[in-house]
Amino acid sequence: MGSTIIESGSDTALAAVDLHKSYGGGRGRPPVKALDGLGFTAATGSVFALLGPNGAGKSTTVKILATLSRADSGTATVAGIDVQRHPERVRRAIGFVAQRPVTDPMDTGRENLVLAGRLQGMGARDAKARAGELLDRFALTDAARRLVRGYSGGMARKLDVAMGLMHRPQVLFLDEPTTGLDPQARAEMWAEIERMARDERMTILLTTHYLEEADKLAARLAIVDHGRIVAGGSPEELKNELHGDSVVIELDTAAARPAAAVTETVVRAQEALARLGTLRDIVMDDDVLRARADNGARALPHVLAALETAGVGVVSAAVARPSLDDVYLRHTGHTFASAQAGQAVAERAGDLAEVAR
Ligand SMILES: Nc1ncnc2c1ncn2[C@@H]1O[C@H](COP(=O)(O)OP(=O)(O)OP(=O)(O)O)[C@@H](O)[C@H]1O
Ligand SMILES: [Mg+2]
């Protein structure tokens, strides 16, 4: 359980310890290891983010904590309650907003909310009053009598969140609350998440594959990769661990086709920079070179000169303070974007294999 992050202090709202979960193969396929010893803790009244690319294990973790799925091994507590021993008590304490909508498109916004409240055991009058309150808060009152199928993406997502809040949970799980939303709807959702954590001292576990979302909202976050947590802390702590600046250089490989010549250009660039010695953690991502330097602005002219001497052209070069993208690269050895793309390719290959059977 080397990948468990333990938060100091006893005011812990969520704790997952050494969770393992595989989904079971069959038809000649090996089982998929969704969680591989994942663990973290989150403090009461804070926003905690699980940040990871597609297929990292975020939804699996949230479902286990929300008692919708069982881990193969490991333990989890929510608001101090063990999820396996007392799932009913956990369900009363939490709100759960799934990655995919659960609203009924052929019902109105208000009816969806009242039904969610009734399912949670609320009385009819209480459910109606609470629905009115939440419709107001999410600026949905004007649309309350309309069928949900006519809602915009942002309105529908706000209604999903409102459904999770009907019974006034202490802990709210939001599985990718803003995926697919336009920038304005995303900003509104962010403001509401911040408000709930601040004014209502609600504990919010959020999953996301937007680096900037975790950076903006989370007091602490954990980066999930292949079912494990590879790094955790506050966004600032994680970025500060990376001393110095990030340097990104796009090499000019246009003239160097075919592929063998491209590879040769990249190797020449790497050798030249290794000799120079001012850059460290050099990683190539196609023809983009990423590295770190103690002082990026001072290093850059020397780097460009070394590349020129080695006969390697440069399309662009940039120096920046560390971002969460750099944190991810440092801990996984690949960029966030390439992990997303890699998972998409793997899923397509899986689908094709399925079709071919
Ligand atoms: N019900 C299931 N049956 C089989 N495999 C599953 C199931 N649910 C998840 N998986 C697999 O487990 C792994 C983790 O999936 P999970 O949904 O937890 O990832 P995620 O981080 O939420 O990804 P996304 O960002 O795409 O939502 C993936 O390889 C996924 O294909
Ligand atoms: Mg998911």
Short mmCIF file of C-alpha atoms and ligand atoms in Angstrom, two decimals:
data_model
loop_
_atom_site.label_atom_id
_atom_site.label_comp_id
_atom_site.label_asym_id
_atom_site.label_seq_id
_atom_site.Cartn_x
_atom_site.Cartn_y
_atom_site.Cartn_z
CA MET A 1 0.00 0.00 0.00
CA GLY A 2 2.78 2.36 -0.92
CA SER A 3 0.37 4.68 -2.67
CA THR A 4 -1.77 5.71 0.31
CA ILE A 5 -1.81 9.38 1.19
CA ILE A 6 -2.59 9.98 4.83
CA GLU A 7 -3.84 13.40 5.73
CA SER A 8 -2.76 14.75 9.11
CA GLY A 9 -5.46 15.55 11.68
CA SER A 10 -8.36 13.45 12.87
CA ASP A 11 -11.19 15.29 11.12
CA THR A 12 -11.33 12.81 8.28
CA ALA A 13 -14.51 12.55 6.20
CA LEU A 14 -13.29 9.99 3.66
CA ALA A 15 -10.70 7.27 3.90
CA ALA A 16 -9.83 4.61 1.38
CA VAL A 17 -7.12 2.10 2.26
CA ASP A 18 -5.41 -0.22 -0.20
CA LEU A 19 -8.40 -0.73 -2.50
CA HIS A 20 -8.15 -3.45 -5.13
CA LYS A 21 -10.78 -4.15 -7.76
CA SER A 22 -10.69 -6.16 -10.98
CA TYR A 23 -13.42 -6.53 -13.54
CA GLY A 24 -13.65 -10.07 -14.70
CA GLY A 25 -12.29 -10.92 -18.17
CA GLY A 26 -14.04 -13.87 -19.75
CA ARG A 27 -14.28 -14.79 -23.46
CA GLY A 28 -10.52 -15.13 -23.67
CA ARG A 29 -9.86 -11.67 -22.24
CA PRO A 30 -7.79 -11.18 -19.08
CA PRO A 31 -9.48 -9.39 -16.14
CA VAL A 32 -9.10 -5.61 -16.06
CA LYS A 33 -7.34 -4.32 -12.94
CA ALA A 34 -9.30 -1.13 -12.25
CA LEU A 35 -7.84 -0.43 -8.77
CA ASP A 36 -4.42 -1.60 -7.68
CA GLY A 37 -3.88 -0.57 -4.07
CA LEU A 38 -5.47 2.86 -4.18
CA GLY A 39 -5.74 4.86 -0.96
CA PHE A 40 -6.29 8.42 0.26
CA THR A 41 -7.97 10.43 2.99
CA ALA A 42 -9.93 13.68 2.72
CA ALA A 43 -10.67 16.19 5.49
CA THR A 44 -14.19 17.19 6.51
CA GLY A 45 -15.48 20.31 4.78
CA SER A 46 -12.93 20.25 1.98
CA VAL A 47 -12.95 19.63 -1.75
CA PHE A 48 -10.79 16.64 -2.62
CA ALA A 49 -10.15 15.82 -6.28
CA LEU A 50 -9.23 12.54 -7.92
CA LEU A 51 -7.50 13.62 -11.11
CA GLY A 52 -6.74 11.09 -13.81
CA PRO A 53 -7.15 10.24 -17.48
CA ASN A 54 -9.88 7.99 -18.91
CA GLY A 55 -9.81 4.53 -17.39
CA ALA A 56 -7.60 5.53 -14.42
CA GLY A 57 -10.07 4.14 -11.87
CA LYS A 58 -11.83 7.31 -10.68
CA SER A 59 -15.44 6.15 -11.12
CA THR A 60 -14.61 2.73 -9.67
CA THR A 61 -13.27 4.43 -6.53
CA VAL A 62 -16.28 6.72 -6.19
CA LYS A 63 -18.71 3.82 -6.66
CA ILE A 64 -16.99 1.79 -3.93
CA LEU A 65 -17.12 4.74 -1.51
CA ALA A 66 -20.77 5.34 -2.40
CA THR A 67 -21.59 1.63 -1.70
CA LEU A 68 -22.60 1.01 -5.34
CA SER A 69 -19.75 -1.42 -5.90
CA ARG A 70 -17.62 -3.65 -3.65
CA ALA A 71 -13.85 -3.69 -3.56
CA ASP A 72 -12.12 -7.09 -3.91
CA SER A 73 -9.99 -6.07 -0.93
CA GLY A 74 -9.17 -3.00 1.13
CA THR A 75 -11.37 -0.84 3.32
CA ALA A 76 -13.17 2.47 3.03
CA THR A 77 -15.00 4.74 5.46
CA VAL A 78 -17.28 7.68 4.71
CA ALA A 79 -18.12 10.11 7.54
CA GLY A 80 -16.49 7.56 9.84
CA ILE A 81 -18.81 4.74 8.68
CA ASP A 82 -17.43 1.53 7.14
CA VAL A 83 -18.92 1.17 3.65
CA GLN A 84 -19.02 -2.62 3.70
CA ARG A 85 -20.42 -3.05 7.21
CA HIS A 86 -23.02 -0.26 7.19
CA PRO A 87 -23.90 0.61 3.58
CA GLU A 88 -27.37 1.88 4.58
CA ARG A 89 -25.92 4.41 7.01
CA VAL A 90 -23.38 5.53 4.41
CA ARG A 91 -26.16 6.07 1.85
CA ARG A 92 -28.00 8.38 4.22
CA ALA A 93 -24.87 10.48 4.71
CA ILE A 94 -23.95 10.93 1.06
CA GLY A 95 -25.17 12.49 -2.14
CA PHE A 96 -24.03 10.81 -5.33
CA VAL A 97 -23.89 12.47 -8.73
CA ALA A 98 -22.98 9.85 -11.31
CA GLN A 99 -20.83 10.48 -14.35
CA ARG A 100 -23.86 9.90 -16.58
CA PRO A 101 -27.20 11.60 -15.90
CA VAL A 102 -29.86 9.76 -13.95
CA THR A 103 -32.67 12.29 -14.45
CA ASP A 104 -35.83 11.24 -16.28
CA PRO A 105 -35.92 13.30 -19.51
CA MET A 106 -39.70 12.92 -19.77
CA ASP A 107 -40.31 14.50 -16.37
CA THR A 108 -39.99 18.15 -15.37
CA GLY A 109 -37.04 19.42 -13.38
CA ARG A 110 -39.18 19.88 -10.29
CA GLU A 111 -40.72 16.38 -10.52
CA ASN A 112 -37.26 14.82 -10.86
CA LEU A 113 -36.13 16.56 -7.67
CA VAL A 114 -39.20 15.67 -5.66
CA LEU A 115 -38.93 12.03 -6.74
CA ALA A 116 -35.24 11.93 -5.73
CA GLY A 117 -36.16 13.33 -2.31
CA ARG A 118 -39.01 10.83 -1.83
CA LEU A 119 -36.67 7.96 -2.76
CA GLN A 120 -34.34 9.22 -0.04
CA GLY A 121 -37.18 8.93 2.46
CA MET A 122 -38.25 12.59 2.61
CA GLY A 123 -41.91 13.46 3.26
CA ALA A 124 -43.87 15.00 0.33
CA ARG A 125 -44.04 18.49 1.82
CA ASP A 126 -40.39 18.56 2.82
CA ALA A 127 -39.34 17.26 -0.63
CA LYS A 128 -41.36 19.98 -2.41
CA ALA A 129 -39.94 22.73 -0.24
CA ARG A 130 -36.39 21.48 -0.68
CA ALA A 131 -36.88 21.14 -4.47
CA GLY A 132 -38.01 24.79 -4.62
CA GLU A 133 -34.96 25.86 -2.62
CA LEU A 134 -32.53 23.99 -4.89
CA LEU A 135 -34.22 25.15 -8.11
CA ASP A 136 -33.68 28.70 -6.88
CA ARG A 137 -30.10 28.12 -5.89
CA PHE A 138 -29.20 26.59 -9.27
CA ALA A 139 -31.12 29.27 -11.22
CA LEU A 140 -33.52 26.64 -12.58
CA THR A 141 -36.79 28.06 -11.23
CA ASP A 142 -37.90 29.38 -14.63
CA ALA A 143 -37.28 25.96 -16.19
CA ALA A 144 -38.76 23.98 -13.28
CA ARG A 145 -41.97 23.08 -15.14
CA ARG A 146 -40.24 22.13 -18.39
CA LEU A 147 -39.37 18.56 -19.41
CA VAL A 148 -35.70 17.82 -18.73
CA ARG A 149 -35.16 16.61 -22.32
CA GLY A 150 -35.36 20.28 -23.39
CA TYR A 151 -32.64 21.41 -20.94
CA SER A 152 -29.20 22.55 -22.11
CA GLY A 153 -26.18 20.48 -21.04
CA GLY A 154 -25.37 22.94 -18.25
CA MET A 155 -28.95 23.00 -16.93
CA ALA A 156 -29.19 19.21 -16.97
CA ARG A 157 -25.92 18.87 -15.06
CA LYS A 158 -27.03 21.40 -12.45
CA LEU A 159 -30.22 19.37 -11.99
CA ASP A 160 -28.12 16.20 -11.51
CA VAL A 161 -26.19 17.93 -8.73
CA ALA A 162 -29.37 19.29 -7.15
CA MET A 163 -30.78 15.73 -7.05
CA GLY A 164 -27.73 14.61 -5.11
CA LEU A 165 -28.31 17.42 -2.60
CA MET A 166 -32.03 16.85 -1.88
CA HIS A 167 -31.57 15.07 1.47
CA ARG A 168 -28.85 17.48 2.69
CA PRO A 169 -25.92 15.04 2.63
CA GLN A 170 -22.73 15.64 4.64
CA VAL A 171 -20.58 14.23 1.85
CA LEU A 172 -21.15 14.79 -1.86
CA PHE A 173 -19.61 12.67 -4.63
CA LEU A 174 -19.38 14.42 -7.98
CA ASP A 175 -18.13 12.15 -10.76
CA GLU A 176 -16.90 14.46 -13.51
CA PRO A 177 -19.41 17.25 -12.87
CA THR A 178 -18.26 19.46 -15.73
CA THR A 179 -17.22 17.12 -18.53
CA GLY A 180 -18.71 18.34 -21.80
CA LEU A 181 -19.98 21.66 -20.41
CA ASP A 182 -19.29 24.95 -22.14
CA PRO A 183 -16.95 27.38 -20.34
CA GLN A 184 -19.75 29.46 -18.83
CA ALA A 185 -21.66 26.47 -17.47
CA ARG A 186 -18.38 25.12 -16.11
CA ALA A 187 -17.64 28.41 -14.33
CA GLU A 188 -21.11 28.38 -12.75
CA MET A 189 -20.65 24.83 -11.54
CA TRP A 190 -17.23 25.69 -10.10
CA ALA A 191 -18.71 28.65 -8.20
CA GLU A 192 -21.43 26.45 -6.70
CA ILE A 193 -18.96 23.73 -5.67
CA GLU A 194 -16.78 26.34 -3.96
CA ARG A 195 -19.79 27.83 -2.23
CA MET A 196 -21.02 24.47 -0.87
CA ALA A 197 -17.65 23.57 0.59
CA ARG A 198 -17.16 27.04 2.08
CA ASP A 199 -20.62 27.94 3.39
CA GLU A 200 -22.04 24.52 4.23
CA ARG A 201 -18.84 22.77 5.26
CA MET A 202 -19.74 19.95 2.96
CA THR A 203 -17.07 17.42 2.06
CA ILE A 204 -16.92 17.06 -1.70
CA LEU A 205 -15.11 14.32 -3.57
CA LEU A 206 -14.77 15.35 -7.16
CA THR A 207 -13.33 13.39 -10.04
CA THR A 208 -12.04 15.16 -13.10
CA HIS A 209 -9.73 14.89 -16.05
CA TYR A 210 -9.35 18.64 -16.27
CA LEU A 211 -6.07 19.70 -14.68
CA GLU A 212 -7.29 23.26 -14.29
CA GLU A 213 -10.45 22.11 -12.49
CA ALA A 214 -8.47 20.23 -9.83
CA ASP A 215 -6.06 23.16 -9.58
CA LYS A 216 -8.87 25.66 -9.02
CA LEU A 217 -11.23 23.74 -6.74
CA ALA A 218 -9.33 21.17 -4.72
CA ALA A 219 -7.80 21.87 -1.33
CA ARG A 220 -6.02 18.57 -1.90
CA LEU A 221 -5.90 16.24 -4.84
CA ALA A 222 -4.61 12.82 -5.76
CA ILE A 223 -3.37 11.94 -9.21
CA VAL A 224 -4.70 8.52 -10.23
CA ASP A 225 -2.92 6.46 -12.85
CA HIS A 226 -3.68 2.79 -13.60
CA GLY A 227 -5.64 2.29 -10.39
CA ARG A 228 -3.00 3.73 -8.09
CA ILE A 229 -2.33 7.11 -6.61
CA VAL A 230 0.97 8.37 -7.92
CA ALA A 231 1.06 11.75 -6.16
CA GLY A 232 -1.04 13.70 -3.70
CA GLY A 233 -1.18 16.98 -1.82
CA SER A 234 -2.43 20.50 -2.35
CA PRO A 235 -2.00 21.84 -5.90
CA GLU A 236 0.65 24.26 -4.60
CA GLU A 237 2.59 21.56 -2.73
CA LEU A 238 2.62 19.34 -5.79
CA LYS A 239 3.83 22.13 -8.05
CA ASN A 240 6.43 23.32 -5.54
CA GLU A 241 7.95 19.84 -5.41
CA LEU A 242 9.08 20.49 -8.95
CA HIS A 243 11.95 22.86 -8.48
CA GLY A 244 12.67 25.36 -11.22
CA ASP A 245 10.84 25.89 -14.49
CA SER A 246 9.48 23.70 -17.23
CA VAL A 247 11.01 24.10 -20.68
CA VAL A 248 9.06 22.96 -23.74
CA ILE A 249 10.70 22.89 -27.18
CA GLU A 250 9.00 21.85 -30.38
CA LEU A 251 11.63 20.43 -32.71
CA ASP A 252 11.45 21.02 -36.44
CA THR A 253 11.16 17.54 -37.90
CA ALA A 254 9.16 18.55 -40.99
CA ALA A 255 12.23 18.37 -43.24
CA ALA A 256 13.29 15.06 -41.71
CA ARG A 257 10.86 12.54 -43.16
CA PRO A 258 10.72 9.47 -43.22
CA ALA A 259 10.33 8.23 -39.65
CA ALA A 260 13.95 7.04 -39.32
CA ALA A 261 15.21 10.58 -40.04
CA VAL A 262 12.79 12.00 -37.44
CA THR A 263 14.11 9.57 -34.84
CA GLU A 264 17.65 10.54 -35.76
CA THR A 265 16.84 14.27 -35.30
CA VAL A 266 15.32 13.58 -31.89
CA VAL A 267 18.33 11.52 -30.79
CA ARG A 268 20.71 14.26 -31.94
CA ALA A 269 18.72 16.83 -29.94
CA GLN A 270 18.76 14.67 -26.81
CA GLU A 271 22.49 14.04 -27.10
CA ALA A 272 23.23 17.73 -27.57
CA LEU A 273 21.20 18.66 -24.50
CA ALA A 274 22.70 15.87 -22.39
CA ARG A 275 26.14 17.31 -23.21
CA LEU A 276 24.99 20.81 -22.28
CA GLY A 277 23.80 19.57 -18.87
CA THR A 278 21.50 22.47 -17.89
CA LEU A 279 18.24 20.58 -18.51
CA ARG A 280 17.04 17.60 -16.50
CA ASP A 281 14.12 15.13 -16.68
CA ILE A 282 14.13 15.33 -20.47
CA VAL A 283 11.11 13.57 -22.00
CA MET A 284 10.17 13.41 -25.69
CA ASP A 285 6.51 13.41 -26.68
CA ASP A 286 6.53 12.98 -30.49
CA ASP A 287 8.64 15.94 -31.62
CA VAL A 288 8.00 17.98 -28.45
CA LEU A 289 10.78 17.96 -25.89
CA ARG A 290 9.86 18.65 -22.25
CA ALA A 291 12.43 19.20 -19.53
CA ARG A 292 13.12 21.07 -16.33
CA ALA A 293 15.71 23.77 -15.59
CA ASP A 294 16.68 25.65 -12.42
CA ASN A 295 16.31 28.92 -14.29
CA GLY A 296 14.49 28.41 -17.57
CA ALA A 297 14.97 31.93 -18.95
CA ARG A 298 18.73 31.76 -18.39
CA ALA A 299 19.01 28.24 -19.80
CA LEU A 300 17.01 28.81 -22.97
CA PRO A 301 19.58 30.72 -25.10
CA HIS A 302 22.20 28.04 -24.37
CA VAL A 303 19.73 25.28 -25.19
CA LEU A 304 18.82 26.89 -28.52
CA ALA A 305 22.48 27.43 -29.39
CA ALA A 306 23.30 23.79 -28.59
CA LEU A 307 20.46 22.58 -30.80
CA GLU A 308 21.57 24.83 -33.64
CA THR A 309 25.13 23.53 -33.40
CA ALA A 310 23.74 20.00 -33.56
CA GLY A 311 21.81 20.94 -36.71
CA VAL A 312 18.37 20.58 -35.11
CA GLY A 313 15.77 23.20 -36.05
CA VAL A 314 13.28 24.56 -33.53
CA VAL A 315 9.65 25.54 -34.25
CA SER A 316 8.88 27.01 -30.83
CA ALA A 317 10.35 27.22 -27.34
CA ALA A 318 8.67 28.18 -24.07
CA VAL A 319 9.54 28.50 -20.39
CA ALA A 320 6.83 28.28 -17.72
CA ARG A 321 6.30 27.85 -14.00
CA PRO A 322 5.36 24.26 -13.12
CA SER A 323 1.76 23.25 -13.82
CA LEU A 324 -0.18 20.18 -12.71
CA ASP A 325 0.59 18.81 -16.17
CA ASP A 326 4.27 18.88 -15.21
CA VAL A 327 3.43 17.18 -11.90
CA TYR A 328 1.63 14.45 -13.81
CA LEU A 329 4.50 14.03 -16.26
CA ARG A 330 7.01 13.83 -13.42
CA HIS A 331 5.13 11.08 -11.59
CA THR A 332 3.95 8.97 -14.53
CA GLY A 333 6.59 9.58 -17.19
CA HIS A 334 3.98 10.63 -19.76
CA THR A 335 1.88 13.71 -20.42
CA PHE A 336 -1.75 13.89 -19.41
CA ALA A 337 -2.83 14.43 -23.03
CA SER A 338 -0.94 11.35 -24.24
CA ALA A 339 -2.53 9.23 -21.47
CA GLN A 340 -5.98 10.39 -22.59
CA ALA A 341 -5.18 9.63 -26.23
CA GLY A 342 -3.62 6.25 -25.32
CA GLN A 343 -6.72 5.18 -23.41
CA ALA A 344 -8.96 6.23 -26.30
CA VAL A 345 -6.86 4.10 -28.69
CA ALA A 346 -6.94 1.12 -26.27
CA GLU A 347 -10.72 1.38 -25.95
CA ARG A 348 -11.18 1.56 -29.71
CA ALA A 349 -8.90 -1.48 -30.12
CA GLY A 350 -11.01 -3.30 -27.48
CA ASP A 351 -14.20 -2.40 -29.35
CA LEU A 352 -12.75 -3.60 -32.64
CA ALA A 353 -11.65 -6.89 -31.04
CA GLU A 354 -15.19 -7.27 -29.70
CA VAL A 355 -16.66 -6.61 -33.17
CA ALA A 356 -14.24 -9.09 -34.77
CA ARG A 357 -15.41 -11.93 -32.49
N1 LIG B 1 -18.33 -2.59 -15.23
C1 LIG B 1 -17.13 -2.75 -15.77
N2 LIG B 1 -16.79 -3.87 -16.43
C2 LIG B 1 -15.57 -4.05 -16.97
N3 LIG B 1 -14.58 -3.14 -16.89
C3 LIG B 1 -14.84 -1.99 -16.25
C4 LIG B 1 -16.12 -1.72 -15.66
N4 LIG B 1 -16.07 -0.49 -15.10
C5 LIG B 1 -14.83 -0.01 -15.33
N5 LIG B 1 -14.08 -0.91 -16.02
C6 LIG B 1 -12.67 -0.74 -16.42
O1 LIG B 1 -11.93 -0.40 -15.25
C7 LIG B 1 -10.97 0.61 -15.54
C8 LIG B 1 -11.24 1.82 -14.68
O2 LIG B 1 -12.50 2.38 -15.05
P1 LIG B 1 -13.15 3.65 -14.37
O3 LIG B 1 -14.50 3.80 -14.98
O4 LIG B 1 -13.04 3.54 -12.91
O5 LIG B 1 -12.18 4.79 -14.88
P2 LIG B 1 -12.36 6.37 -14.83
O6 LIG B 1 -11.09 6.90 -14.25
O7 LIG B 1 -13.63 6.73 -14.19
O8 LIG B 1 -12.39 6.76 -16.38
P3 LIG B 1 -13.26 7.91 -17.15
O9 LIG B 1 -12.48 9.17 -17.03
O10 LIG B 1 -13.27 7.41 -18.57
O11 LIG B 1 -14.61 7.96 -16.55
C9 LIG B 1 -11.07 0.88 -17.03
O12 LIG B 1 -10.10 0.08 -17.69
C10 LIG B 1 -12.47 0.43 -17.38
O13 LIG B 1 -12.55 0.02 -18.73
MG MG B 2 -15.29 7.69 -14.78
#
